[in-house]
Amino acid sequence: MPDTTARPGRAPAGTVPRARSRTASPRTARAINDRLALQLLESEGPLTAHQLKERTGLSRPTVADLVDRLGGAGLIEVVGEAGADRRGPNARLYGIVAGRAHLAGIDVRTHGVTVAVADLLGTVRAQESVPVAADAAPETALTCAYAALDRTLERAGGVRPHTVVVGAPGLVDPASGRLTGTGTLPSWHGALVAGLRDRLGVPLLLENEVNLAAIAERRDGAARDRDTFVLLWLGHGVGAAVVLDGRLRRGASGGTGEIGFLPVPGTPALPSATGCDGGFHSLAASGAIVELAGEYGFAGVPAGPGAGGDTGSGTDDEAPAAERVVRAAVAAGPAGADFLDALARRIAVGVAAVTALLDPGCVVLGGEIGRAGGAALATRVAACAAGMSPLHTEVRASTVGGRAVLRGAVLAAKDAAQDDLFAPEGAAR
């Protein structure tokens, strides 16, 4: 499965591509120039031919040629003019044809599926969520998911997806690209992914949910200024996504970040190959947080508007309950300080372990609990972790919001579609 965080040929975020100086054949040079222009238009928005010339360092005739080529390929079009008093060819603003292709991101939960259809620039055109019981028969789950996808594609304009990215809990085998290690997850998860591949007949990429959330945090959220960081997911379960030097790391078996199995002090037993009870999961997952909250008087907080674990993979009400008690503690100010301090000490155990192995410099607290705790929890975790390790680690709260997995799926699908459509062979046609 291709890396959805960083790919050869794509400029890092915030950089301005420049024409390469080494000698190349005319065809290769045209392909390189076309890709540079498309990258600029994707990152900066519509530009005039003169602005493209300035940013690429290419000559005026070369820019005119590439504009003609990209326009003829249906990849760019005139979207307006620059300057109220300017007219003519020099004032034309060129932008990527967003409708040139569409893509779909699918977030597979334990209790349902959410679908988003976006254009080539990643702008979501339609979205829908459908509930699916955890014990539903695979046929029933597939019928519900297919119908939701069909309705979403229809609302987006009756489009066909160029690329689909599916995010799901569990391990994704790097060799086969299939979902594995799902013994505790609904049986319909694997069937849905296989069914979508057969039904759609388009490129479909499967990715672990936490990895997709990390992509969203790096592009749109708390890690936008970081090439190296770890996303620590805190919800019904706990997990981590590791981004090193701009690349998402998955491991030999797709298990990088399975921090729930990390043996830690303060638990009555060790984790096993079939369950993470006794590991870090027993300290920081939602069930343990609800129990801890009860000790500090924050149990039984009633559900409020918007409460719930829409990005978690919980199998019951533990994740929403944990989210509510953490929010209640933050809102309580000094009255909630003791509980938040105790929770921070637990989370810091995982952060200190990650720091000792990877020294990422930054850990983002995501999932329902990370979002609910916000800066109040992140600051406490950072202070506790600093007392456990000499390696400085900044701890930040997630800022993507409640649909981090879905957003990451859309971004990954956008990257894959652009890599195909903007490839030198296609752009130079």
Coordinates of C-alpha atoms in Angstrom, one line a residue:
M1 CA 0.0 0.0 0.0
P2 CA 1.5 3.4 -0.9
D3 CA 2.5 5.8 1.8
T4 CA -0.3 8.3 2.3
T5 CA 1.7 10.9 4.2
A6 CA 4.7 11.6 2.1
R7 CA 5.5 10.5 -1.5
P8 CA 8.4 10.9 -3.8
G9 CA 7.8 13.8 -6.1
R10 CA 5.5 15.8 -3.7
A11 CA 7.0 18.9 -2.2
P12 CA 6.7 19.1 1.7
A13 CA 4.0 21.4 3.0
G14 CA 5.0 25.0 3.0
T15 CA 7.8 24.7 0.4
V16 CA 7.9 26.2 -3.0
P17 CA 8.8 23.8 -5.8
R18 CA 11.6 24.9 -8.1
A19 CA 12.6 23.7 -11.5
R20 CA 15.4 21.2 -11.4
S21 CA 18.7 22.3 -12.9
R22 CA 20.0 18.9 -14.1
T23 CA 19.9 18.1 -17.8
A24 CA 16.8 16.2 -18.9
S25 CA 15.2 15.2 -22.2
P26 CA 12.6 17.6 -23.6
R27 CA 9.8 15.2 -22.7
T28 CA 11.1 14.7 -19.2
A29 CA 11.6 18.4 -18.7
R30 CA 8.0 19.1 -19.7
A31 CA 6.7 16.4 -17.4
I32 CA 8.7 17.9 -14.5
N33 CA 7.5 21.4 -15.2
D34 CA 3.9 20.3 -15.5
R35 CA 4.0 18.6 -12.1
L36 CA 5.7 21.6 -10.4
A37 CA 2.9 23.9 -11.7
L38 CA 0.2 21.5 -10.5
Q39 CA 1.8 21.3 -7.1
L40 CA 1.8 25.1 -6.9
L41 CA -1.8 25.4 -8.0
E42 CA -2.8 22.8 -5.5
S43 CA -1.0 24.4 -2.5
E44 CA -1.5 28.1 -3.3
G45 CA -4.7 28.2 -5.3
P46 CA -5.3 29.9 -8.6
L47 CA -2.3 31.8 -10.1
T48 CA -1.6 33.8 -13.2
A49 CA 0.9 32.7 -15.8
H50 CA 3.2 35.4 -14.6
Q51 CA 2.9 34.1 -11.0
L52 CA 3.7 30.6 -12.2
K53 CA 6.8 32.0 -14.0
E54 CA 8.0 33.8 -10.8
R55 CA 7.4 30.8 -8.5
T56 CA 8.9 28.1 -10.8
G57 CA 11.8 30.2 -12.4
L58 CA 10.7 29.0 -15.8
S59 CA 10.7 31.2 -18.9
R60 CA 7.5 32.8 -20.2
P61 CA 7.3 30.6 -23.3
T62 CA 7.8 27.5 -21.2
V63 CA 5.0 28.5 -18.8
A64 CA 2.7 29.3 -21.8
D65 CA 3.4 25.8 -23.2
L66 CA 2.6 24.0 -19.9
V67 CA -0.6 26.0 -19.4
D68 CA -1.7 24.9 -22.9
R69 CA -0.8 21.3 -22.1
L70 CA -2.5 21.2 -18.7
G71 CA -5.6 22.9 -20.1
G72 CA -5.8 20.4 -23.0
A73 CA -5.5 17.5 -20.5
G74 CA -8.5 18.9 -18.6
L75 CA -6.4 19.5 -15.4
I76 CA -6.5 23.3 -15.2
E77 CA -8.9 26.0 -16.4
V78 CA -9.4 29.7 -16.3
V79 CA -11.2 30.5 -13.0
G80 CA -11.1 34.3 -13.0
E81 CA -8.9 37.4 -13.5
A82 CA -6.4 39.1 -11.3
G83 CA -6.9 42.7 -10.5
A84 CA -10.1 44.8 -11.0
D85 CA -8.6 46.9 -13.7
R86 CA -6.7 44.2 -15.6
R87 CA -7.9 42.4 -18.6
G88 CA -6.5 40.0 -21.2
P89 CA -4.4 36.9 -21.2
N90 CA -1.9 38.1 -18.6
A91 CA -4.7 38.6 -16.1
R92 CA -6.1 35.1 -16.4
L93 CA -6.1 33.1 -13.2
Y94 CA -5.6 29.4 -13.7
G95 CA -6.8 26.8 -11.2
I96 CA -7.0 23.0 -10.9
V97 CA -10.2 21.5 -12.3
A98 CA -11.6 20.2 -9.0
G99 CA -14.3 18.2 -10.7
R100 CA -11.7 16.4 -12.9
A101 CA -12.1 13.5 -10.5
H102 CA -13.9 12.6 -7.3
L103 CA -12.8 10.5 -4.3
A104 CA -14.4 8.8 -1.3
G105 CA -13.3 8.4 2.3
I106 CA -15.0 5.8 4.4
D107 CA -14.7 5.6 8.2
V108 CA -15.7 2.1 9.4
R109 CA -16.8 2.1 13.0
T110 CA -17.8 -0.7 15.3
H111 CA -21.4 0.6 15.2
G112 CA -21.6 2.2 11.8
V113 CA -20.1 3.6 8.7
T114 CA -19.5 7.2 7.5
V115 CA -18.9 8.1 3.9
A116 CA -17.6 11.4 2.5
V117 CA -17.3 12.2 -1.2
A118 CA -14.9 15.0 -2.2
D119 CA -13.5 16.6 -5.3
L120 CA -9.9 16.5 -6.5
L121 CA -8.9 19.3 -4.1
G122 CA -10.3 17.5 -1.1
T123 CA -13.4 19.6 -0.7
V124 CA -16.2 17.4 0.7
R125 CA -19.3 17.5 -1.5
A126 CA -21.6 15.1 0.4
Q127 CA -21.4 13.0 3.5
E128 CA -23.6 10.4 5.3
S129 CA -23.4 8.2 8.3
V130 CA -25.4 5.0 8.8
P131 CA -25.6 2.8 11.9
V132 CA -24.7 -0.9 11.7
A133 CA -25.0 -3.2 14.7
A134 CA -21.8 -4.7 15.9
D135 CA -23.4 -8.2 15.5
A136 CA -25.0 -7.5 12.2
A137 CA -24.6 -10.2 9.5
P138 CA -22.0 -9.3 6.9
E139 CA -24.7 -9.2 4.2
T140 CA -26.8 -6.7 6.2
A141 CA -23.8 -4.5 6.9
L142 CA -22.7 -4.5 3.2
T143 CA -26.2 -3.6 2.1
C144 CA -26.3 -0.6 4.5
A145 CA -22.8 0.6 3.6
Y146 CA -23.4 0.2 -0.2
A147 CA -26.6 2.2 0.0
A148 CA -25.0 5.0 2.0
L149 CA -22.1 5.2 -0.5
D150 CA -24.5 5.2 -3.5
R151 CA -26.6 8.0 -1.9
T152 CA -23.6 10.1 -1.1
L153 CA -22.2 9.7 -4.6
E154 CA -25.6 10.7 -6.0
R155 CA -25.8 13.8 -3.8
A156 CA -22.3 14.8 -4.9
G157 CA -23.5 15.0 -8.5
G158 CA -23.9 11.4 -9.6
V159 CA -20.1 11.0 -9.7
R160 CA -18.0 7.8 -9.8
P161 CA -15.0 7.8 -7.4
H162 CA -11.5 7.7 -8.8
T163 CA -10.0 6.5 -5.5
V164 CA -11.4 5.2 -2.2
V165 CA -9.7 5.1 1.1
V166 CA -11.2 3.1 4.0
G167 CA -10.2 3.6 7.6
A168 CA -10.9 0.9 10.1
P169 CA -9.7 -0.4 13.5
G170 CA -7.3 -3.3 13.5
L171 CA -4.0 -4.2 11.7
V172 CA -3.6 -3.7 8.0
D173 CA -1.2 -6.3 6.6
P174 CA 1.4 -4.4 4.6
A175 CA 1.9 -7.3 2.2
S176 CA -1.7 -8.0 1.3
G177 CA -3.3 -4.7 2.2
R178 CA -6.0 -6.6 4.0
L179 CA -7.5 -6.2 7.5
T180 CA -6.0 -8.6 10.1
G181 CA -6.0 -9.0 13.8
T182 CA -9.7 -8.3 14.0
G183 CA -10.8 -11.1 16.4
T184 CA -12.4 -8.6 18.8
L185 CA -14.0 -6.6 16.0
P186 CA -17.2 -7.2 14.0
S187 CA -17.0 -9.9 11.4
W188 CA -18.5 -7.6 8.8
H189 CA -15.5 -5.2 8.8
G190 CA -13.3 -7.5 6.6
A191 CA -16.3 -8.5 4.5
L192 CA -17.1 -4.8 3.8
V193 CA -13.6 -3.9 2.6
A194 CA -13.4 -7.0 0.3
G195 CA -16.9 -6.3 -1.0
L196 CA -16.1 -2.6 -1.8
R197 CA -13.0 -3.7 -3.7
D198 CA -15.1 -6.1 -5.9
R199 CA -18.0 -3.7 -6.3
L200 CA -16.3 -0.5 -7.1
G201 CA -13.6 -1.6 -9.4
V202 CA -11.4 1.4 -8.6
P203 CA -8.2 1.8 -6.5
L204 CA -9.2 1.2 -2.8
L205 CA -6.6 1.7 -0.1
L206 CA -7.2 0.4 3.5
E207 CA -5.5 2.1 6.4
N208 CA -5.6 1.8 10.2
E209 CA -7.9 4.5 11.7
V210 CA -5.3 6.1 14.0
N211 CA -2.9 6.4 11.1
L212 CA -5.5 8.3 9.1
A213 CA -6.2 10.6 12.1
A214 CA -2.4 11.4 12.2
I215 CA -2.6 12.4 8.5
A216 CA -5.4 14.8 9.3
E217 CA -3.5 16.2 12.3
R218 CA -0.4 16.8 10.2
R219 CA -2.3 18.5 7.3
D220 CA -5.0 20.4 9.1
G221 CA -4.5 20.0 12.9
A222 CA -2.1 20.2 15.8
A223 CA 1.0 18.8 14.0
R224 CA 1.0 21.0 10.9
D225 CA 4.5 22.3 11.8
R226 CA 5.9 18.9 12.6
D227 CA 7.6 16.3 10.3
T228 CA 8.1 14.0 13.3
F229 CA 5.4 13.4 15.9
V230 CA 3.3 10.7 17.6
L231 CA -0.5 10.8 17.7
L232 CA -1.6 9.1 20.9
W233 CA -5.2 8.0 20.4
L234 CA -7.3 7.8 23.6
G235 CA -10.8 6.4 23.3
H236 CA -12.5 3.1 23.9
G237 CA -9.1 1.6 23.2
V238 CA -5.7 3.3 23.0
G239 CA -3.3 3.3 20.0
A240 CA -0.7 5.4 18.4
A241 CA 0.4 6.6 15.0
V242 CA 4.1 7.3 14.3
V243 CA 5.2 9.9 11.8
L244 CA 9.0 10.1 11.4
D245 CA 10.7 12.6 9.0
G246 CA 7.4 13.1 7.3
R247 CA 6.6 9.4 6.7
L248 CA 4.0 7.4 8.4
R249 CA 5.6 4.2 9.9
R250 CA 3.5 1.0 9.9
G251 CA 6.0 -1.7 10.9
A252 CA 6.7 -5.1 9.6
S253 CA 3.2 -6.4 10.3
G254 CA 1.3 -3.2 10.3
G255 CA 1.4 -3.0 14.1
T256 CA 3.4 0.1 14.8
G257 CA 1.6 2.0 17.5
E258 CA -0.2 -0.9 19.2
I259 CA 0.6 0.8 22.5
G260 CA -2.4 -0.8 24.3
F261 CA -0.3 -3.9 24.7
L262 CA 2.6 -2.0 26.3
P263 CA 3.3 -3.6 29.7
V264 CA 3.1 -0.9 32.4
P265 CA 3.3 -0.6 36.2
G266 CA 0.1 -0.2 38.1
T267 CA -1.9 -3.0 36.4
P268 CA -2.6 -6.4 38.0
A269 CA -1.4 -8.6 35.1
L270 CA 0.6 -8.6 31.8
P271 CA -1.1 -8.3 28.4
S272 CA -1.3 -11.3 26.2
A273 CA -1.2 -12.0 22.5
T274 CA -5.0 -12.1 22.5
G275 CA -5.8 -9.2 24.8
C276 CA -4.3 -6.0 26.1
D277 CA -5.8 -6.1 29.6
G278 CA -2.9 -5.5 31.9
G279 CA -1.2 -3.3 29.3
F280 CA -1.4 0.5 28.9
H281 CA -5.0 -0.1 27.8
S282 CA -5.9 -0.9 31.4
L283 CA -4.6 2.5 32.5
A284 CA -5.8 4.9 29.8
A285 CA -8.7 3.4 27.9
S286 CA -12.2 4.7 28.4
G287 CA -13.3 2.0 30.8
A288 CA -10.4 2.7 33.1
I289 CA -11.0 6.4 32.9
V290 CA -14.6 6.0 33.9
E291 CA -13.5 4.0 37.0
L292 CA -10.9 6.6 37.9
A293 CA -13.5 9.4 37.5
G294 CA -15.8 7.6 39.9
E295 CA -13.0 7.8 42.5
Y296 CA -13.0 11.5 42.1
G297 CA -16.7 12.2 42.0
F298 CA -17.2 12.6 38.3
A299 CA -19.1 9.4 37.5
G300 CA -22.6 9.4 36.1
V301 CA -22.4 12.7 34.2
P302 CA -25.5 12.8 32.0
A303 CA -25.1 12.9 28.2
G304 CA -25.3 16.3 26.6
P305 CA -25.7 17.6 23.1
G306 CA -23.0 16.3 20.8
A307 CA -21.7 13.8 23.4
G308 CA -20.5 10.6 22.0
G309 CA -17.6 8.9 20.4
D310 CA -18.0 9.5 16.7
T311 CA -14.4 8.7 15.9
G312 CA -13.8 6.0 18.4
S313 CA -14.1 2.3 17.9
G314 CA -15.9 1.6 21.2
T315 CA -18.2 -1.4 21.5
D316 CA -20.4 0.2 24.2
D317 CA -21.1 3.5 26.1
E318 CA -17.7 3.6 27.8
A319 CA -16.1 6.1 25.3
P320 CA -18.9 8.6 25.4
A321 CA -19.1 8.3 29.2
A322 CA -15.3 8.9 29.6
E323 CA -15.5 11.8 27.2
R324 CA -18.3 13.4 29.4
V325 CA -16.4 12.9 32.7
V326 CA -13.3 14.5 31.3
R327 CA -15.2 17.4 29.9
A328 CA -16.9 17.8 33.2
A329 CA -13.6 17.8 35.1
V330 CA -12.2 20.4 32.8
A331 CA -15.3 22.6 33.2
A332 CA -15.2 22.2 36.9
G333 CA -11.9 24.1 37.2
P334 CA -10.1 23.6 40.6
A335 CA -12.7 21.0 41.6
G336 CA -11.6 18.7 38.7
A337 CA -7.9 19.3 39.1
D338 CA -7.2 16.2 41.2
F339 CA -8.9 13.8 38.7
L340 CA -7.2 15.5 35.7
D341 CA -3.8 15.2 37.5
A342 CA -4.4 11.5 38.2
L343 CA -5.4 10.9 34.6
A344 CA -2.4 12.8 33.3
R345 CA -0.1 10.7 35.4
R346 CA -1.5 7.6 33.7
I347 CA -1.3 9.0 30.2
A348 CA 2.2 10.2 30.8
V349 CA 3.4 6.6 31.3
G350 CA 2.6 5.9 27.6
V351 CA 4.1 9.2 26.5
A352 CA 7.3 8.6 28.4
A353 CA 7.6 5.1 26.8
V354 CA 7.1 6.6 23.3
T355 CA 9.6 9.3 24.1
A356 CA 12.3 6.8 25.3
L357 CA 12.0 4.8 22.0
L358 CA 11.4 7.4 19.4
D359 CA 12.2 10.9 20.8
P360 CA 9.5 12.5 18.6
G361 CA 9.6 15.9 20.2
C362 CA 5.8 16.1 20.0
V363 CA 2.9 14.0 21.1
V364 CA -0.6 14.8 20.1
L365 CA -3.4 13.6 22.3
G366 CA -6.3 12.5 20.0
G367 CA -9.5 10.5 20.2
E368 CA -12.4 11.4 22.4
I369 CA -10.4 11.8 25.5
G370 CA -7.6 13.8 24.0
R371 CA -10.2 16.2 22.5
A372 CA -12.2 16.4 25.7
G373 CA -9.2 17.1 27.9
G374 CA -7.9 19.8 25.5
A375 CA -5.0 22.0 26.7
A376 CA -5.9 21.4 30.3
L377 CA -5.0 17.7 30.0
A378 CA -2.2 18.1 27.6
T379 CA -0.4 20.6 29.8
R380 CA -0.6 18.2 32.7
V381 CA 0.6 15.3 30.7
A382 CA 3.6 17.2 29.5
A383 CA 4.6 18.2 33.0
C384 CA 4.3 14.5 34.2
A385 CA 6.3 13.2 31.2
A386 CA 9.0 15.8 31.8
G387 CA 9.5 14.3 35.2
M388 CA 10.0 10.8 33.7
S389 CA 12.4 11.6 30.8
P390 CA 15.2 14.0 30.1
L391 CA 14.0 14.2 26.5
H392 CA 11.9 17.3 25.9
T393 CA 8.5 16.4 24.5
E394 CA 5.8 18.9 23.7
V395 CA 2.3 17.5 24.3
R396 CA -0.6 19.0 22.3
A397 CA -4.3 18.4 22.2
S398 CA -5.9 17.4 18.9
T399 CA -7.4 20.2 16.9
V400 CA -8.9 18.4 13.9
G401 CA -12.2 17.7 15.6
G402 CA -14.6 14.8 15.8
R403 CA -14.1 13.4 12.3
A404 CA -10.3 13.0 12.2
V405 CA -10.4 9.5 10.7
L406 CA -12.8 10.5 8.0
R407 CA -10.8 13.7 7.2
G408 CA -7.6 11.6 7.0
A409 CA -9.3 9.2 4.6
V410 CA -10.3 12.0 2.3
L411 CA -6.8 13.5 2.4
A412 CA -5.2 10.2 1.7
A413 CA -7.6 9.6 -1.2
K414 CA -6.9 13.0 -2.6
D415 CA -3.1 12.4 -2.5
A416 CA -3.5 9.0 -4.3
A417 CA -5.8 10.5 -7.0
Q418 CA -3.5 13.4 -7.6
D419 CA -0.5 11.2 -7.8
D420 CA -2.2 9.3 -10.5
L421 CA -3.7 12.2 -12.5
F422 CA -0.7 14.5 -12.0
A423 CA 1.8 11.9 -12.8
P424 CA 4.3 13.0 -15.5
E425 CA 3.0 10.6 -18.1
G426 CA -0.6 12.0 -17.6
A427 CA 0.4 15.7 -17.1
A428 CA 2.5 15.7 -20.2
R429 CA -0.1 14.2 -22.5

